[in-house]
Coordinates of C-alpha atoms in Angstrom, one line a residue:
X1 CA -47.2 -83.5 -31.1
X2 CA -48.5 -81.0 -33.8
X3 CA -47.6 -83.4 -36.6
X4 CA -49.8 -86.6 -34.5
X5 CA -53.1 -84.1 -34.3
X6 CA -52.5 -82.5 -37.0
X7 CA -56.0 -85.3 -38.4
X8 CA -58.1 -84.4 -35.4
X9 CA -57.6 -80.7 -35.2
X10 CA -56.5 -79.3 -38.4
X11 CA -56.6 -75.7 -37.6
X12 CA -54.9 -75.3 -34.3
X13 CA -52.2 -77.3 -35.1
X14 CA -50.8 -76.0 -38.2
X15 CA -51.2 -72.1 -36.4
X16 CA -49.5 -73.8 -33.9
X17 CA -46.9 -75.1 -36.7
X18 CA -45.7 -72.2 -38.6
X19 CA -45.3 -70.4 -35.4
X20 CA -43.0 -72.7 -34.5
X21 CA -41.5 -73.9 -37.7
X22 CA -39.5 -71.1 -38.2
X23 CA -37.4 -72.9 -35.0
X24 CA -37.0 -76.4 -36.3
X25 CA -33.3 -76.8 -37.2
X26 CA -32.8 -78.0 -41.0
X27 CA -31.7 -81.8 -40.1
X28 CA -34.9 -82.3 -39.3
X29 CA -36.7 -80.4 -42.7
X30 CA -39.2 -82.3 -44.6
X31 CA -39.4 -82.0 -48.6
X32 CA -42.7 -79.9 -47.7
X33 CA -42.7 -77.4 -45.0
X34 CA -45.0 -75.1 -46.0
X35 CA -48.3 -76.7 -43.5
X36 CA -48.5 -79.5 -41.1
X37 CA -50.6 -81.2 -43.2
X38 CA -48.0 -81.8 -45.9
X39 CA -45.5 -83.2 -43.6
X40 CA -45.4 -87.8 -42.7
X41 CA -47.5 -88.8 -40.0
X42 CA -44.8 -89.7 -37.3
X43 CA -43.9 -93.4 -37.1
X44 CA -44.1 -95.7 -33.6
X45 CA -40.5 -95.1 -32.1
X46 CA -40.9 -98.8 -30.0
X47 CA -37.2 -98.1 -29.2
X48 CA -38.4 -95.5 -26.6
X49 CA -41.2 -97.6 -25.0
X50 CA -40.2 -98.2 -20.9
X51 CA -41.8 -101.1 -19.6
X52 CA -39.9 -100.8 -16.4
X53 CA -42.3 -97.3 -16.3
X54 CA -45.5 -98.7 -17.7
X55 CA -45.5 -101.6 -14.5
X56 CA -45.6 -98.9 -12.2
X57 CA -48.3 -96.7 -13.5
X58 CA -50.4 -99.7 -14.2
X59 CA -49.3 -100.5 -10.3
X60 CA -49.8 -97.1 -9.2
X61 CA -53.7 -97.0 -10.9
X62 CA -54.6 -100.2 -9.3
X63 CA -53.4 -99.0 -5.6
X64 CA -55.4 -96.0 -6.1
X65 CA -58.6 -97.7 -8.1
X66 CA -58.9 -100.2 -5.1
X67 CA -58.4 -97.1 -2.5
X68 CA -61.1 -95.3 -3.7
X69 CA -63.0 -98.8 -3.8
X70 CA -62.7 -98.0 0.0
X71 CA -63.7 -94.9 -0.1
X72 CA -66.7 -95.4 -1.4
X73 CA -67.0 -98.2 0.1
X74 CA -67.1 -95.6 3.9
X75 CA -68.8 -93.0 1.5
X76 CA -65.8 -90.4 2.4
X77 CA -64.5 -88.1 -0.3
X78 CA -61.5 -87.0 -0.9
X79 CA -61.3 -83.8 0.0
X80 CA -61.8 -85.7 3.7
X81 CA -57.9 -86.1 4.4
X82 CA -57.3 -89.7 6.0
X83 CA -54.6 -90.5 7.8
X84 CA -52.8 -94.1 5.9
X85 CA -52.7 -96.7 3.1
X86 CA -51.5 -99.7 4.1
X87 CA -50.7 -101.4 0.5
X88 CA -49.5 -105.2 1.4
X89 CA -48.0 -107.8 -1.4
X90 CA -45.7 -110.4 -1.8
X91 CA -43.3 -109.3 -4.9
X92 CA -40.7 -107.1 -2.6
X93 CA -40.8 -106.3 -6.6
X94 CA -43.9 -104.2 -6.7
X95 CA -43.8 -102.6 -3.3
X96 CA -40.5 -101.2 -4.7
X97 CA -42.6 -100.1 -8.0
X98 CA -45.5 -98.8 -5.3
X99 CA -43.1 -97.2 -3.8
X100 CA -41.3 -95.3 -6.7
X101 CA -44.7 -93.6 -7.2
X102 CA -45.2 -92.6 -4.2
X103 CA -46.2 -89.2 -4.3
X104 CA -48.7 -89.8 -7.0
X105 CA -50.8 -91.7 -4.8
X106 CA -50.5 -90.2 -1.8
X107 CA -51.8 -86.4 -3.8
X108 CA -55.3 -88.3 -5.6
X109 CA -56.0 -90.8 -2.2
X110 CA -56.2 -87.6 -0.2
X111 CA -53.7 -89.6 2.3
X112 CA -50.6 -88.8 4.8
X113 CA -49.2 -91.9 5.2
X114 CA -48.6 -95.0 2.6
X115 CA -47.2 -98.3 4.0
X116 CA -46.1 -101.4 2.2
X117 CA -45.6 -104.5 3.7
X118 CA -45.6 -108.2 3.2
X119 CA -46.1 -109.0 6.6
X120 CA -50.1 -110.4 6.2
X121 CA -50.0 -111.3 10.1
X122 CA -49.2 -107.5 11.1
X123 CA -51.8 -106.5 10.1
X124 CA -54.6 -109.9 10.5
X125 CA -55.0 -110.0 7.2
X126 CA -57.4 -113.6 7.1
X127 CA -58.0 -116.4 4.3
X128 CA -61.5 -117.6 2.9
X129 CA -62.7 -119.4 0.9
X130 CA -66.3 -119.9 -1.8
X131 CA -67.1 -122.9 -3.0
X132 CA -67.1 -122.8 -7.6
X133 CA -70.9 -124.1 -7.1
X134 CA -70.7 -125.3 -11.2
X135 CA -67.4 -126.8 -11.2
X136 CA -68.7 -129.4 -7.4
X137 CA -71.7 -129.8 -9.8
X138 CA -70.2 -131.3 -12.3
X139 CA -67.7 -132.5 -10.4
X140 CA -69.0 -134.5 -7.0
X141 CA -72.4 -134.6 -8.2
X142 CA -74.5 -134.8 -4.9
X143 CA -71.5 -134.8 -2.7
X144 CA -70.9 -131.0 -3.9
X145 CA -73.9 -129.9 -1.0
X146 CA -72.1 -131.0 1.8
X147 CA -68.5 -130.2 0.5
X148 CA -70.3 -126.6 -0.2
X149 CA -71.1 -126.6 3.8
X150 CA -67.7 -127.5 4.9
X151 CA -66.2 -124.9 2.9
X152 CA -67.1 -122.1 5.9
X153 CA -65.1 -124.6 8.0
X154 CA -61.0 -124.2 6.7
X155 CA -59.6 -122.1 8.9
X156 CA -56.8 -119.4 7.0
X157 CA -54.2 -121.5 7.6
X158 CA -55.7 -124.5 5.6
X159 CA -56.7 -121.9 2.7
X160 CA -52.6 -120.6 2.2
X161 CA -52.2 -124.1 2.9
X162 CA -54.2 -124.4 -1.1
X163 CA -53.2 -121.6 -2.3
X164 CA -49.4 -122.5 -2.3
X165 CA -50.4 -126.0 -3.8
X166 CA -53.4 -125.5 -5.7
X167 CA -54.9 -128.7 -3.9
X168 CA -57.2 -129.4 -0.6
X169 CA -59.5 -132.4 0.7
X170 CA -62.9 -132.1 2.0
X171 CA -64.8 -134.5 3.2
X172 CA -63.0 -137.5 1.7
X173 CA -63.0 -135.2 -2.0
X174 CA -60.0 -134.6 -4.3
X175 CA -60.6 -130.2 -4.8
X176 CA -58.8 -128.3 -7.3
X177 CA -58.1 -125.1 -8.0
X178 CA -60.9 -124.7 -10.3
X179 CA -63.5 -125.4 -8.0
X180 CA -62.6 -122.4 -4.5
X181 CA -62.3 -119.2 -5.0
X182 CA -60.1 -117.4 -2.4
X183 CA -60.2 -114.3 -0.8
X184 CA -58.5 -111.9 1.1
X185 CA -59.7 -109.8 3.5
X186 CA -59.0 -108.8 7.9
X187 CA -59.9 -109.9 11.5
X188 CA -63.3 -108.0 11.9
X189 CA -62.5 -106.8 15.5
X190 CA -64.0 -103.7 17.2
X191 CA -60.0 -102.2 16.9
X192 CA -60.4 -102.9 12.6
X193 CA -63.6 -101.7 12.4
X194 CA -62.6 -98.4 10.9
X195 CA -60.6 -100.5 8.6
X196 CA -61.8 -100.8 4.9
X197 CA -59.9 -103.0 2.6
X198 CA -60.3 -103.7 -1.3
X199 CA -58.4 -106.9 -2.9
X200 CA -57.1 -106.3 -6.8
X201 CA -54.4 -108.0 -9.1
X202 CA -52.7 -110.0 -5.2
X203 CA -52.9 -106.4 -3.6
X204 CA -54.0 -106.1 -1.1
X205 CA -55.0 -102.5 0.3
X206 CA -56.3 -100.8 3.2
X207 CA -57.3 -97.8 4.9
X208 CA -58.0 -96.0 7.3
X209 CA -61.3 -94.7 8.2
X210 CA -61.9 -92.9 10.7
X211 CA -61.8 -89.4 11.6
X212 CA -59.3 -88.3 13.4
X213 CA -59.5 -84.6 15.0
X214 CA -56.6 -83.1 13.0
X215 CA -57.9 -84.5 10.1
X216 CA -61.4 -83.8 10.5
X217 CA -60.6 -80.5 10.5
X218 CA -57.9 -80.0 8.0
X219 CA -61.2 -81.5 5.9
X220 CA -63.7 -78.6 7.5
X221 CA -61.3 -76.1 6.3
X222 CA -61.3 -77.3 2.1
X223 CA -65.2 -77.5 2.8
X224 CA -65.1 -74.0 3.5
X225 CA -62.5 -73.2 0.3
X226 CA -65.0 -74.8 -1.6
X227 CA -67.8 -73.0 -0.7
X228 CA -65.7 -69.7 -1.2
X229 CA -64.5 -70.1 -4.5
X230 CA -67.8 -71.6 -5.3
X231 CA -69.5 -68.1 -3.9
X232 CA -67.3 -66.7 -5.7
X233 CA -67.6 -67.6 -9.1
X234 CA -71.5 -67.4 -8.9
X235 CA -70.3 -63.3 -8.5
X236 CA -68.9 -63.7 -11.7
X237 CA -65.3 -62.7 -9.9
X238 CA -62.3 -63.8 -11.6
X239 CA -59.5 -64.7 -9.6
X240 CA -57.7 -61.4 -10.7
X241 CA -60.6 -59.6 -8.8
X242 CA -58.9 -58.2 -5.4
X243 CA -62.1 -57.8 -2.7
X244 CA -62.3 -59.0 0.8
X245 CA -63.4 -62.0 2.2
X246 CA -65.9 -62.2 5.6
X247 CA -66.9 -65.2 7.9
X248 CA -68.9 -65.0 10.0
X249 CA -69.6 -66.9 12.9
X250 CA -73.1 -67.9 13.9
X251 CA -73.4 -70.7 15.4
X252 CA -70.5 -73.0 17.2
X253 CA -70.2 -75.0 19.9
X254 CA -67.9 -76.9 19.9
X255 CA -65.2 -73.6 19.3
X256 CA -64.4 -75.0 15.6
X257 CA -64.6 -72.0 13.8
X258 CA -61.8 -70.1 15.2
X259 CA -59.4 -73.1 16.3
X260 CA -60.0 -73.7 12.2
X261 CA -58.7 -70.3 10.6
X262 CA -56.0 -70.3 12.6
X263 CA -54.3 -74.1 12.4
X264 CA -54.9 -73.9 8.9
X265 CA -54.0 -70.3 7.7
X266 CA -51.5 -71.9 5.3
X267 CA -53.7 -73.9 3.6
X268 CA -56.9 -70.5 3.9
X269 CA -53.4 -67.8 2.7
X270 CA -52.3 -71.0 -0.6
X271 CA -56.3 -71.4 -2.0
X272 CA -57.8 -68.4 -1.4
X273 CA -55.2 -65.7 -2.0
X274 CA -56.6 -63.2 0.0
X275 CA -57.1 -63.5 3.5
X276 CA -60.5 -63.8 4.9
X277 CA -61.7 -62.2 8.0
X278 CA -64.1 -62.3 10.9
X279 CA -66.8 -60.5 11.2
X280 CA -69.9 -60.4 14.0
X281 CA -71.9 -57.6 11.8
X282 CA -75.0 -58.1 10.4
X283 CA -74.6 -59.3 6.1
X284 CA -76.7 -57.6 4.2
X285 CA -77.1 -57.5 0.4
X286 CA -76.2 -60.9 -1.0
X287 CA -76.3 -60.9 -4.2
X288 CA -76.3 -65.3 -4.4
X289 CA -78.3 -67.7 -3.2
X290 CA -77.6 -71.5 -2.9
X291 CA -77.9 -74.7 -1.1
X292 CA -74.9 -76.4 0.6
X293 CA -74.5 -79.9 1.9
X294 CA -72.0 -80.3 4.2
X295 CA -70.9 -84.2 5.6
X296 CA -74.8 -84.8 5.2
X297 CA -76.2 -81.8 7.3
X298 CA -78.3 -79.1 5.1
X299 CA -77.2 -75.1 4.8
X300 CA -79.2 -72.6 5.5
X301 CA -80.2 -71.3 1.7
X302 CA -78.0 -67.6 0.9
X303 CA -80.6 -65.1 -1.2
X304 CA -79.8 -63.0 -3.7
X305 CA -81.3 -59.6 -3.1
X306 CA -81.0 -56.2 -4.5
X307 CA -79.3 -53.1 -3.4
X308 CA -78.9 -49.7 -3.5
X309 CA -75.4 -48.2 -5.1
X310 CA -74.8 -45.1 -5.1
X311 CA -73.5 -43.9 -8.8
X312 CA -69.9 -42.2 -10.4
X313 CA -71.9 -39.6 -10.2
X314 CA -73.3 -39.2 -7.4
X315 CA -76.6 -40.8 -7.8
X316 CA -78.4 -43.5 -5.5
X317 CA -80.4 -45.9 -8.5
X318 CA -81.6 -49.2 -7.0
X319 CA -79.9 -52.1 -8.6
X320 CA -78.1 -55.7 -9.1
X321 CA -73.9 -54.8 -8.0
X322 CA -71.1 -55.6 -10.4
X323 CA -67.9 -55.3 -9.3
X324 CA -66.1 -54.0 -13.2
X325 CA -67.9 -51.0 -12.3
X326 CA -65.8 -50.9 -9.1
X327 CA -69.3 -51.2 -7.2
X328 CA -69.8 -52.6 -3.8
X329 CA -70.1 -56.5 -3.9
X330 CA -71.7 -58.3 -1.0
X331 CA -72.1 -61.9 -1.1
X332 CA -73.2 -63.9 1.1
X333 CA -73.7 -67.6 2.0
X334 CA -74.2 -69.6 5.5
X335 CA -72.5 -73.2 5.9
X336 CA -73.0 -75.1 8.6
X337 CA -70.7 -77.7 9.3
X338 CA -71.4 -80.6 11.7
X339 CA -72.9 -78.4 14.5
X340 CA -71.1 -75.1 13.2
X341 CA -72.3 -72.7 11.3
X342 CA -70.6 -70.0 9.1
X343 CA -71.7 -66.9 6.7
X344 CA -69.8 -65.5 4.6
X345 CA -69.2 -62.3 2.7
X346 CA -66.4 -61.4 0.3
X347 CA -67.3 -57.1 -0.5
X348 CA -64.4 -55.5 -3.2
X349 CA -62.0 -53.0 -1.8
X350 CA -62.9 -50.8 -4.9

């Protein structure tokens, strides 16, 4: 690795090399070992290539890209957890390759379940066809218009047969594979309106974008964590700073906040690495300002104030608060979750 990067970052790589060179076994020594730049550039060892791994990763990338596309179409952020993603493909080997990297897909797309199947009927997959206008015009001249008009009347079964045989007869005209472009989707019904479909490389993915209550709560908790971390950053805090975090419920029509903190306690403990407590008293001494938009709802801004502090000498002096001087730091922000407004305060324990 160091030899490969040497032409691009010469000083860093040579510094690393000087530190590790004394641990390189003599069997791997070259004629001149004084510097990484005196060593030969590494040669490609094609025997180490693993075609199976490359194939699996490529197919994993297809699924992830199509899953992201589904989220974008539904304007659902990756921070919002979703219930399931269905991957449909006729090749069992393809599904097995995707299964082998399931953990990466689940994490990357923030979904709970990855479902693999080759049963198109179970998920109401429908086939449709579009005319290749240029090809039809060249081959059928005046008949192209009536062929194009008849194509929407083809059934899903007709199109599947066309895919198998590569030919079909419409309005007495013989069409081949270059005359039609086949598309796949799902039947549009009230039960499937929350499903989003994307297709690539003969792989069809179906994303369930419905906002299930338990997942919506987790998404809200992750948004809350994100806002806390942003407020900490704007205050100049580092992860090792020992601070007390407090939130105040300003508005909660549906009593969502307390249940969120109770149900998602493990998430908060892991992400924030500290306890966050509820405090209903008025908050003052805010130092940061930020306008937050959460789930398309504007939040009330955080404002920056000057606060009168007692210095170590015992005197009073108006100045801005700095944690490094072991003075009290208060950071106040307002976050609006749908009908819920939360005020956060971060204070030092110094």
